Amino acid sequence: MNNTQKINYLLDSKKTFKNFVEGNSNKLALITSHSIAENLGKSTHNPSLIYGPSGCGKTHLINAIGEYCKENYPQKRVQYINSRQFKMLYTDAVFQNSMNDFINSYQSIDVLIVDDIQEWKHSPKTLDAFCCIFNHMIRNDKQMVLASNCPPVKLQGIDERLIERFASGVIVEMKKPDEQLCIDILKFKCQNEDLKIPADVIEFVAKTSNGSVCALEGVANSLMATSLALKQKIDIRMAEQIIQSIHS
């Protein structure tokens, strides 16, 4: 496949560095991600693994790396995939007896971004296939970007030799957003999507989000939808009802 041909990147174009809100919990990861994107394939940044709890913004950040590469290195092939998608495609290749094509297609990629690698626990065959791709890319200075909910040493059900390879580059942690970052994320969302959420409601939602960016966005979207449907102004009472319905 010619590198200039149109490629299905599978990236989320809405998740970029420009709309990633920086805070104490993610500052180091953000700086490191910029460095990864600007120094593709360098041994100090390859492979790169970003880890942290669900909802902390890992998927946004690794997508941002991909979007940066797409924009600044148009000659390179960039691919984002989550672990479940990869496993499904691997299984299809096994049934179709097309494993060589499957491996070769990934080895032709210049920047491979894989999300939620902890999902591969107890999947040795999938990991064997990925290991072939991983080794080829590292040997050829192609960039590997991985994301997980835990550091490599805590990845259960994955061969120790592969864990060592995952840990051979740069590893950076992301933590749950603190209350101030949750407020900043909601304010940024309101500003960029023209959402009219009062300041006291923003603070209330930030306090009850349990440090999850996904939860923040879900409540904000539900507030706007409820407000439009009922033709009512958004207030704390409405926020309480929505949060209660989500957690009930």
CSV table of C-alpha atoms in Angstrom, one decimal, residues 87-218:
chain,number,residue,atom,x,y,z
A,87,LYS,CA,-8.4,-9.3,19.2
A,88,MET,CA,-11.5,-9.5,17.0
A,89,LEU,CA,-9.5,-8.8,13.8
A,90,TYR,CA,-6.9,-11.4,14.9
A,91,THR,CA,-9.7,-14.0,15.4
A,92,ASP,CA,-11.1,-13.2,12.0
A,93,ALA,CA,-7.6,-13.6,10.4
A,94,VAL,CA,-7.3,-17.0,12.1
A,95,PHE,CA,-10.6,-18.2,10.7
A,96,GLN,CA,-9.9,-16.8,7.3
A,97,ASN,CA,-6.4,-18.3,7.2
A,98,SER,CA,-5.0,-14.8,6.5
A,99,MET,CA,-2.6,-14.4,9.4
A,100,ASN,CA,0.4,-13.4,7.3
A,101,ASP,CA,-1.7,-10.6,5.7
A,102,PHE,CA,-2.9,-9.5,9.2
A,103,ILE,CA,0.6,-9.3,10.6
A,104,ASN,CA,2.0,-7.6,7.4
A,105,SER,CA,-0.7,-5.0,7.4
A,106,TYR,CA,0.2,-3.9,10.9
A,107,GLN,CA,4.0,-4.1,10.3
A,108,SER,CA,3.5,-1.5,7.5
A,109,ILE,CA,2.2,1.1,10.0
A,110,ASP,CA,4.6,3.8,11.2
A,111,VAL,CA,2.7,4.8,14.4
A,112,LEU,CA,0.6,2.2,16.1
A,113,ILE,CA,-1.5,3.3,19.0
A,114,VAL,CA,-3.2,0.5,21.1
A,115,ASP,CA,-5.6,1.3,23.9
A,116,ASP,CA,-6.6,-0.8,26.9
A,117,ILE,CA,-3.9,-3.5,26.6
A,118,GLN,CA,-4.9,-4.9,30.0
A,119,GLU,CA,-7.8,-6.5,28.1
A,120,TRP,CA,-5.4,-9.0,26.6
A,121,LYS,CA,-4.9,-10.9,29.8
A,122,HIS,CA,-5.2,-14.6,29.3
A,123,SER,CA,-5.1,-14.2,25.5
A,124,PRO,CA,-1.7,-15.8,24.6
A,125,LYS,CA,-2.4,-16.3,20.9
A,126,THR,CA,-3.5,-12.6,20.4
A,127,LEU,CA,-0.4,-11.6,22.3
A,128,ASP,CA,1.9,-13.8,20.2
A,129,ALA,CA,0.6,-12.0,17.1
A,130,PHE,CA,1.0,-8.6,18.7
A,131,CYS,CA,4.5,-9.5,19.8
A,132,CYS,CA,5.5,-10.1,16.1
A,133,ILE,CA,4.2,-6.7,15.2
A,134,PHE,CA,5.7,-5.0,18.3
A,135,ASN,CA,9.2,-6.4,17.7
A,136,HIS,CA,9.2,-5.5,14.0
A,137,MET,CA,8.1,-1.9,14.8
A,138,ILE,CA,10.7,-1.4,17.5
A,139,ARG,CA,13.5,-2.9,15.4
A,140,ASN,CA,12.6,-0.5,12.5
A,141,ASP,CA,12.2,2.6,14.7
A,142,LYS,CA,8.4,2.7,14.2
A,143,GLN,CA,6.5,4.3,17.1
A,144,MET,CA,4.5,2.2,19.5
A,145,VAL,CA,2.1,4.0,21.9
A,146,LEU,CA,0.2,1.9,24.4
A,147,ALA,CA,-2.4,2.7,27.1
A,148,SER,CA,-3.3,0.6,30.1
A,149,ASN,CA,-5.2,1.0,33.4
A,150,CYS,CA,-2.1,-0.1,35.3
A,151,PRO,CA,1.7,-0.1,35.1
A,152,PRO,CA,3.3,-3.0,33.2
A,153,VAL,CA,4.4,-4.8,36.4
A,154,LYS,CA,0.7,-5.1,37.4
A,155,LEU,CA,-0.5,-6.5,34.0
A,156,GLN,CA,-1.9,-9.8,34.9
A,157,GLY,CA,-2.1,-12.8,32.6
A,158,ILE,CA,0.5,-11.4,30.2
A,159,ASP,CA,3.8,-13.1,29.6
A,160,GLU,CA,6.6,-11.6,31.7
A,161,ARG,CA,8.9,-11.2,28.7
A,162,LEU,CA,6.3,-9.1,26.8
A,163,ILE,CA,5.7,-7.0,29.9
A,164,GLU,CA,9.5,-6.3,30.0
A,165,ARG,CA,9.3,-5.1,26.4
A,166,PHE,CA,6.3,-2.9,27.2
A,167,ALA,CA,8.4,-1.4,30.0
A,168,SER,CA,11.5,-0.8,27.9
A,169,GLY,CA,10.7,2.7,26.8
A,170,VAL,CA,9.0,5.6,28.5
A,171,ILE,CA,6.2,4.9,31.1
A,172,VAL,CA,4.1,7.8,32.4
A,173,GLU,CA,1.2,7.8,34.9
A,174,MET,CA,-2.1,9.7,34.7
A,175,LYS,CA,-4.1,10.2,37.9
A,176,LYS,CA,-7.8,10.9,38.4
A,177,PRO,CA,-8.6,14.6,37.8
A,178,ASP,CA,-8.8,16.6,41.0
A,179,GLU,CA,-11.8,18.9,41.7
A,180,GLN,CA,-10.2,22.0,40.1
A,181,LEU,CA,-9.4,20.1,36.9
A,182,CYS,CA,-12.9,18.8,36.8
A,183,ILE,CA,-14.2,22.4,37.0
A,184,ASP,CA,-11.8,23.5,34.3
A,185,ILE,CA,-12.8,20.6,32.0
A,186,LEU,CA,-16.5,21.5,32.4
A,187,LYS,CA,-15.8,25.2,31.8
A,188,PHE,CA,-13.8,24.3,28.6
A,189,LYS,CA,-16.6,22.1,27.4
A,190,CYS,CA,-19.2,24.8,28.0
A,191,GLN,CA,-17.1,27.4,26.2
A,192,ASN,CA,-16.3,25.2,23.2
A,193,GLU,CA,-19.8,23.7,22.7
A,194,ASP,CA,-21.8,26.8,23.8
A,195,LEU,CA,-23.3,25.0,26.7
A,196,LYS,CA,-25.1,27.2,29.3
A,197,ILE,CA,-24.3,25.6,32.6
A,198,PRO,CA,-24.3,27.9,35.7
A,199,ALA,CA,-21.1,28.1,37.7
A,200,ASP,CA,-22.6,26.7,40.9
A,201,VAL,CA,-23.8,23.6,38.9
A,202,ILE,CA,-20.4,23.2,37.4
A,203,GLU,CA,-18.8,23.1,40.8
A,204,PHE,CA,-21.5,20.7,42.1
A,205,VAL,CA,-21.0,18.3,39.2
A,206,ALA,CA,-17.2,18.5,39.6
A,207,LYS,CA,-17.5,17.5,43.3
A,208,THR,CA,-19.6,14.5,42.5
A,209,SER,CA,-17.9,13.2,39.4
A,210,ASN,CA,-15.5,10.9,41.3
A,211,GLY,CA,-12.6,12.2,39.1
A,212,SER,CA,-13.9,10.8,35.9
A,213,VAL,CA,-13.8,12.9,32.7
A,214,CYS,CA,-16.3,10.5,31.1
A,215,ALA,CA,-18.7,11.0,33.9
A,216,LEU,CA,-18.3,14.8,33.7
A,217,GLU,CA,-19.1,14.9,30.0
A,218,GLY,CA,-22.0,12.5,30.5
